[in-house]
XYZ file of C-alpha atoms in Angstrom:
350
model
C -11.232 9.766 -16.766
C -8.386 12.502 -16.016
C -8.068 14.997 -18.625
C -4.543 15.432 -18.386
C -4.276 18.074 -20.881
C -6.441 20.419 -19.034
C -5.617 19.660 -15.905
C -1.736 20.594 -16.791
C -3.072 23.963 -18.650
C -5.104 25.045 -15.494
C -1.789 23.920 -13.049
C 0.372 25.778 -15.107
C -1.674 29.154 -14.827
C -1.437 29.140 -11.194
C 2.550 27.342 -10.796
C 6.319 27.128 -12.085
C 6.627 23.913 -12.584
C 9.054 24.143 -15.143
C 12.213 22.163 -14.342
C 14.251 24.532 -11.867
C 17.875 22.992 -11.100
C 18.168 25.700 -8.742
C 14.954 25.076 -6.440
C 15.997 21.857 -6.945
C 19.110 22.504 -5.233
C 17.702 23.999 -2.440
C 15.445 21.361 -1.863
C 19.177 19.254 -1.557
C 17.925 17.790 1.961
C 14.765 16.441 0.419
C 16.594 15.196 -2.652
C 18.953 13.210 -0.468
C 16.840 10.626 0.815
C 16.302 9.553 -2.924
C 19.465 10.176 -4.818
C 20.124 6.803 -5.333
C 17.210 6.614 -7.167
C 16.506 9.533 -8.700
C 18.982 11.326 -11.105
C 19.689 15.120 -10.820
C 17.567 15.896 -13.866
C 14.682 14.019 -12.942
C 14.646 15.713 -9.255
C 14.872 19.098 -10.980
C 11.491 18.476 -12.930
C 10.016 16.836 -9.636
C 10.917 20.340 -7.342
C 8.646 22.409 -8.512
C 5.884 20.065 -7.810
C 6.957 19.140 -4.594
C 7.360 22.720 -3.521
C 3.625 23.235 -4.666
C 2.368 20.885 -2.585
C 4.343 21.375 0.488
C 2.814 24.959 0.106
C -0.536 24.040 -0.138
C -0.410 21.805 2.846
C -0.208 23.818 5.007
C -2.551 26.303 3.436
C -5.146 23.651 3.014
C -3.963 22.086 6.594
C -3.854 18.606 4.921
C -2.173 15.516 5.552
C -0.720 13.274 3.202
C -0.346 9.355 3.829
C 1.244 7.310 1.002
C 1.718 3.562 0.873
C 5.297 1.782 0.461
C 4.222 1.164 -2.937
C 4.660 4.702 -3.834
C 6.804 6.259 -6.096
C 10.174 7.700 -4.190
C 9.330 11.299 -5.151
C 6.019 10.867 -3.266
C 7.329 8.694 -0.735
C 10.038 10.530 0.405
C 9.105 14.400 -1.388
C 5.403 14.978 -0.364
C 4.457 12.154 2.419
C 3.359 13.438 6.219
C 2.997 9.470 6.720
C 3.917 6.588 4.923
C 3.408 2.636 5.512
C 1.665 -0.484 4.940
C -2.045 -0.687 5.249
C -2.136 -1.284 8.577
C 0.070 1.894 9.597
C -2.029 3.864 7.442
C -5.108 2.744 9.262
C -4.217 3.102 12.271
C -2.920 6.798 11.374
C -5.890 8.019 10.141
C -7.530 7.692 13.446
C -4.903 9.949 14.785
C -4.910 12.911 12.142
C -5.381 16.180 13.316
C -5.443 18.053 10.083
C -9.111 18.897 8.620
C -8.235 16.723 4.846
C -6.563 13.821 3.900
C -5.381 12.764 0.481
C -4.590 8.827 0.454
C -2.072 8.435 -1.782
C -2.423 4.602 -2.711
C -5.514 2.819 -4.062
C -9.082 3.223 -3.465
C -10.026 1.261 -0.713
C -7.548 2.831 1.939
C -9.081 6.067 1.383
C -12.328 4.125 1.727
C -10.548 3.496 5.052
C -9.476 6.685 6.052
C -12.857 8.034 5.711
C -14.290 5.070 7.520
C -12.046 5.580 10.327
C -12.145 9.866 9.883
C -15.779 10.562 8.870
C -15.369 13.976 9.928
C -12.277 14.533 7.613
C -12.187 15.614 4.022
C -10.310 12.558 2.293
C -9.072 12.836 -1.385
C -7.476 10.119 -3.760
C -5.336 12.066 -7.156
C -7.369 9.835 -9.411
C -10.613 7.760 -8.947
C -9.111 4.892 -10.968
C -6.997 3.797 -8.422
C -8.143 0.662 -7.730
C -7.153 -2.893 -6.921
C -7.794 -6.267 -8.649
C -8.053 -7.725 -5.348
C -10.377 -5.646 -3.639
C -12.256 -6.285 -7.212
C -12.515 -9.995 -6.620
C -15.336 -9.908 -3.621
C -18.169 -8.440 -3.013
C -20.784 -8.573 0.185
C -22.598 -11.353 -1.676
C -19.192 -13.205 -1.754
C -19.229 -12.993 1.855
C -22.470 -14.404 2.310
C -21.870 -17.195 0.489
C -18.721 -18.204 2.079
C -20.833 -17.622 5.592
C -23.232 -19.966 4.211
C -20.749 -22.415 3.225
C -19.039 -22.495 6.454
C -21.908 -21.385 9.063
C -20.815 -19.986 12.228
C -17.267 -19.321 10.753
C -16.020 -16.166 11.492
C -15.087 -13.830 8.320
C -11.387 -12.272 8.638
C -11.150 -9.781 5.441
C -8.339 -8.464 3.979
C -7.735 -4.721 4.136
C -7.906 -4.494 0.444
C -11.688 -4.552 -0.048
C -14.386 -1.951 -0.338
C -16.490 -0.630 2.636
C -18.919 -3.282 1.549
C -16.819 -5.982 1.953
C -15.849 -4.849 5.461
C -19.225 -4.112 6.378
C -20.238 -8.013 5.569
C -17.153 -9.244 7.517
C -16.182 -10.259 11.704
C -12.865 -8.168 11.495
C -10.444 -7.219 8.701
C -6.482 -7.942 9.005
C -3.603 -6.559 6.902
C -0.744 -8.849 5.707
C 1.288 -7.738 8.784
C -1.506 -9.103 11.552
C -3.735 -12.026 9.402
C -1.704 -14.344 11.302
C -2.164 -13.362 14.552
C -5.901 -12.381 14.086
C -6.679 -15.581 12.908
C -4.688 -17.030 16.131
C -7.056 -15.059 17.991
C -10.116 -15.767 16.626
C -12.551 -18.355 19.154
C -13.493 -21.002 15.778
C -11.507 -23.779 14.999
C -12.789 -22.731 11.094
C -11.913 -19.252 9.749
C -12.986 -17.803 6.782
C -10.327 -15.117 4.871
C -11.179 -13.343 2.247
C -10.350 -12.571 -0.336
C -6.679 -13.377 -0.991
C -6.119 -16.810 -1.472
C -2.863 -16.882 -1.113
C -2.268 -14.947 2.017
C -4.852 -17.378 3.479
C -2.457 -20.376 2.463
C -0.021 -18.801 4.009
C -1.584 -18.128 7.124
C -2.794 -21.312 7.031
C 0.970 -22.745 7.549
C 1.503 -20.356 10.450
C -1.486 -21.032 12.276
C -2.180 -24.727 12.068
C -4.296 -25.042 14.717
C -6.415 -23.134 12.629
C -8.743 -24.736 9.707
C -8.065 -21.714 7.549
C -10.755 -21.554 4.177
C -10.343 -18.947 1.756
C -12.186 -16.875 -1.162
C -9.650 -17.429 -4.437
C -9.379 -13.857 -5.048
C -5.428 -12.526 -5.317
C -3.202 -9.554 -6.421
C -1.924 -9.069 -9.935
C 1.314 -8.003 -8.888
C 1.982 -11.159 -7.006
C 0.225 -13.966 -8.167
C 2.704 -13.160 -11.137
C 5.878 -14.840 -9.671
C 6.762 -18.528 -9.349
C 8.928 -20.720 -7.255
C 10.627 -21.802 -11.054
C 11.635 -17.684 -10.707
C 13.102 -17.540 -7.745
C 14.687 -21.065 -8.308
C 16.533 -19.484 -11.515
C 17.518 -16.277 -9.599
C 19.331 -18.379 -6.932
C 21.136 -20.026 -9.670
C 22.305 -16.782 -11.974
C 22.812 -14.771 -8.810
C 24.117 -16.997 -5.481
C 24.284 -15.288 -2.172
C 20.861 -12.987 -3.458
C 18.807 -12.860 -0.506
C 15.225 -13.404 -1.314
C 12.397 -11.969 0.493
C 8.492 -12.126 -0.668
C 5.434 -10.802 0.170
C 2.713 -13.331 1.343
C 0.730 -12.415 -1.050
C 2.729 -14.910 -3.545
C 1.601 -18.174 -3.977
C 2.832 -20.302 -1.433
C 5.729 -22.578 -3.162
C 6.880 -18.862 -3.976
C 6.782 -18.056 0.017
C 8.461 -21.282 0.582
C 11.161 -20.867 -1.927
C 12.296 -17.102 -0.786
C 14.460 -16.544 3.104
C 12.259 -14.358 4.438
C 8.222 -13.810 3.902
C 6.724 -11.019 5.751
C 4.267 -7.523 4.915
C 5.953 -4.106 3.435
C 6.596 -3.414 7.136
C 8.103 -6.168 7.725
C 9.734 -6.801 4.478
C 11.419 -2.934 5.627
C 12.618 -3.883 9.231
C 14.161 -7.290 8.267
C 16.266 -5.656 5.487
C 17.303 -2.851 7.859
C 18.011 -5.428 10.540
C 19.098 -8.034 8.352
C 21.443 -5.371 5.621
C 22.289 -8.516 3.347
C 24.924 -7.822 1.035
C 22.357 -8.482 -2.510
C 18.155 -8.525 -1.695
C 15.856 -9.047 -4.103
C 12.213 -7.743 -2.924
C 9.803 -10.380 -4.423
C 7.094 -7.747 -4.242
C 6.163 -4.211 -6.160
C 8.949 -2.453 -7.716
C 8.967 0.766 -5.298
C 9.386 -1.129 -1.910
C 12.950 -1.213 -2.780
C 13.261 2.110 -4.605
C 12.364 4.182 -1.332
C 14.386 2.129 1.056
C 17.702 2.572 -1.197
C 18.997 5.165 -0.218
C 18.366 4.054 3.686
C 20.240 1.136 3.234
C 23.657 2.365 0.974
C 24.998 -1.120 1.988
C 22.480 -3.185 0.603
C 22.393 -4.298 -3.748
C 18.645 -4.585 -4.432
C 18.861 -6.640 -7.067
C 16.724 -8.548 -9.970
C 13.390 -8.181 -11.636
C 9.722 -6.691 -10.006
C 6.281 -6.264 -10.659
C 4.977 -2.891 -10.873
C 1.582 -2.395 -9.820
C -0.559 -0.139 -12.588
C -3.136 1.355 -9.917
C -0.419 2.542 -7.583
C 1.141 4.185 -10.266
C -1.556 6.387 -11.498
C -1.050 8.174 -8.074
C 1.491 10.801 -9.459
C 3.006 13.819 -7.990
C 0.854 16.386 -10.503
C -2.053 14.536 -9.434
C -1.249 15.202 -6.128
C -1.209 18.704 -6.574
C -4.616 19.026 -8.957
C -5.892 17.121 -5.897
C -4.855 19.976 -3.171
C -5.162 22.883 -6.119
C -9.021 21.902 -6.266
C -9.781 19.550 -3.824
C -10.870 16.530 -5.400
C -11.272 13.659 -5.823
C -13.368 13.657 -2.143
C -14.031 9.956 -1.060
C -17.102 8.959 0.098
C -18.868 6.209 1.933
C -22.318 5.809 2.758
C -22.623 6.019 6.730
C -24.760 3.156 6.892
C -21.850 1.136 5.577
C -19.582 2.951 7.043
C -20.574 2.117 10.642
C -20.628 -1.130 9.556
C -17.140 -1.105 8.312
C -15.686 0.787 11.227
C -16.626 -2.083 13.694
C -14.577 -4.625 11.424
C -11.428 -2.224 11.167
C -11.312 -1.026 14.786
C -11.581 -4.537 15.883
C -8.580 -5.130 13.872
C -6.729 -2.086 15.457
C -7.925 -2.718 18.752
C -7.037 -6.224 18.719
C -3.630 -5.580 16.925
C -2.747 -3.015 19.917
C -3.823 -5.684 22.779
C -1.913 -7.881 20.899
C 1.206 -5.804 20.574
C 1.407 -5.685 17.150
């Protein structure tokens, strides 16, 4: 449990990070990718922070890779990297710099270190976590194997080492349905989202697609009902979801697709109104990218994303912690089911 108190005390003796309109200023090109977000106050408290930990990048030579679902002073102030899961993945097999610090939830640093053993990875606070990932465990696995014998196991990125250590191959929202194309059984087991899996399940019918009923807090939360009564108060919205909703929801919006691809078809697509049926900072950092675009209507937030924060960040670098581990039994394990995703998501051309 963070001691914020302390930790502010003990950041304080060694920073400014009192609100500085003037640094703020002269961090102008910074600020402009989020203005439309951010107000001019706000961006002078956020500054100093984000001038401490651009300085103790470098000194610590660290990297830092931050999910969509960031907040826009991370996501646009701090980030060497940012994407979906799959992006991240793939990037930490590519990092040159000796530490990492996974800003996101728990199980992509799990990743990170998985795929960078050899790196130092940090997370800004151990309680970062993820109802999903939550939902399974390796005995979970086994008993779907047992259920379905012979059936390979495709597992969702958003599960602990353990998970992907009892599974065939993981996937990420972005690849599941390609994955699953490519997998040899006419029966294949996903875990643990239920909902992507139904999903899927429409896109590859050739496929019979079973599924562990685990699913995301943030978007098991909408309805069709919602995006019905959106249509209706505000015509012309376009409506795009995450296929991590409930199917009828998936069915209901225009345009379905991961954070990636929930990005490119807005920037291809620049509708006039979107509303991004998904976590509330997907549309906050793309804002400013898109000037032409009205993100409209209501979101979830997600409450372990948010306890990544940008003084968190910087307690993180300031004393190195929290450092992520995995044991390397599992972790060998685990590496086989995530590099056969990336491998197979390169051949593919994904």
């Amino acid at each position: 449990m963070f001691d914020l108190q302390t930790m502010r005390d003990q950041l304080a003796n060694h920073y400014d990070l009192a609100p500085n309109p003037a640094l703020a200023e002269e961090m102008s090109e910074i600020y402009a990718k989020m203005n439309r977000v951010v107000n001019p106050i706000d961006w002078a408290t956020y500054a100093p922070y984000v001038a401490a930990i651009l300085a103790l990048k470098k000194e610590r030579n660290a990297v830092i890779l931050a999910h969509n679902y960031m907040t826009p002073e991370i996501y646009h102030g701090v980030a060497d990297v940012v994407g979906d899961s799959l992006q991240l993945a793939m990037e930490a097999t590519k990092v040159e710099a000796d530490v990492i610090v996974q800003c996101g939830v728990h199980f992509m640093a799990e990743t990170s270190k998985i795929l960078s053993p050899d790196k130092i990875v940090l997370i800004p606070d151990m309680e970062a976590g993820c109802s999903l990932a939550e939902s399974i465990t390796a005995d979970g696995i086994a008993e779907m194997r047992a259920k379905y014998p012979g059936a390979p196991v495709v597992t969702y990125v958003n599960t602990t080492a353990e998970v992907k250590a009892a599974s065939d191959i993981c996937c990420t929202s972005s690849n599941a349905a390609q994955i699953v194309a490519a997998m040899e059984s006419e029966t294949v087991i996903m875990t643990p989202d239920q909902y992507l899996a139904q999903n899927i399940a429409q896109q590859v019918p050739q496929k019979n697609v079973v599924w562990w009923e685990g699913s995301c807090i943030v978007h098991e939360q909408y309805t069709a009902k919602d995006l019905r009564d959106f249509r209706e108060w505000n015509p012309g919205t376009r409506l795009i979801a995450h296929p991590e909703c409930p199917p009828d929801v998936v069915n209901e919006a225009d345009f379905s697709g991961s954070t990636s691809g929930i990005i490119k078809y807005v920037t291809d697509e620049k509708p006039e109104k979107a509303m991004l049926i998904t976590e509330c900072s997907m549309a906050s950092n793309i804002a400013d990218q898109l000037p032409e675009v009205d993100f409209v209507g209501p979101c979830n937030m997600c409450p372990y994303m948010k306890k990544i924060t940008l003084e968190k960040i910087l307690w993180s670098l300031h004393t190195m912690s929290e450092p992520v581990e995995v044991d390397p039994k599992v972790a060998e394990q685990a590496r086989v089911a995530v590099q056969r995703m990336i491998d197979l998501s390169q051949k593919l051309g994904i």
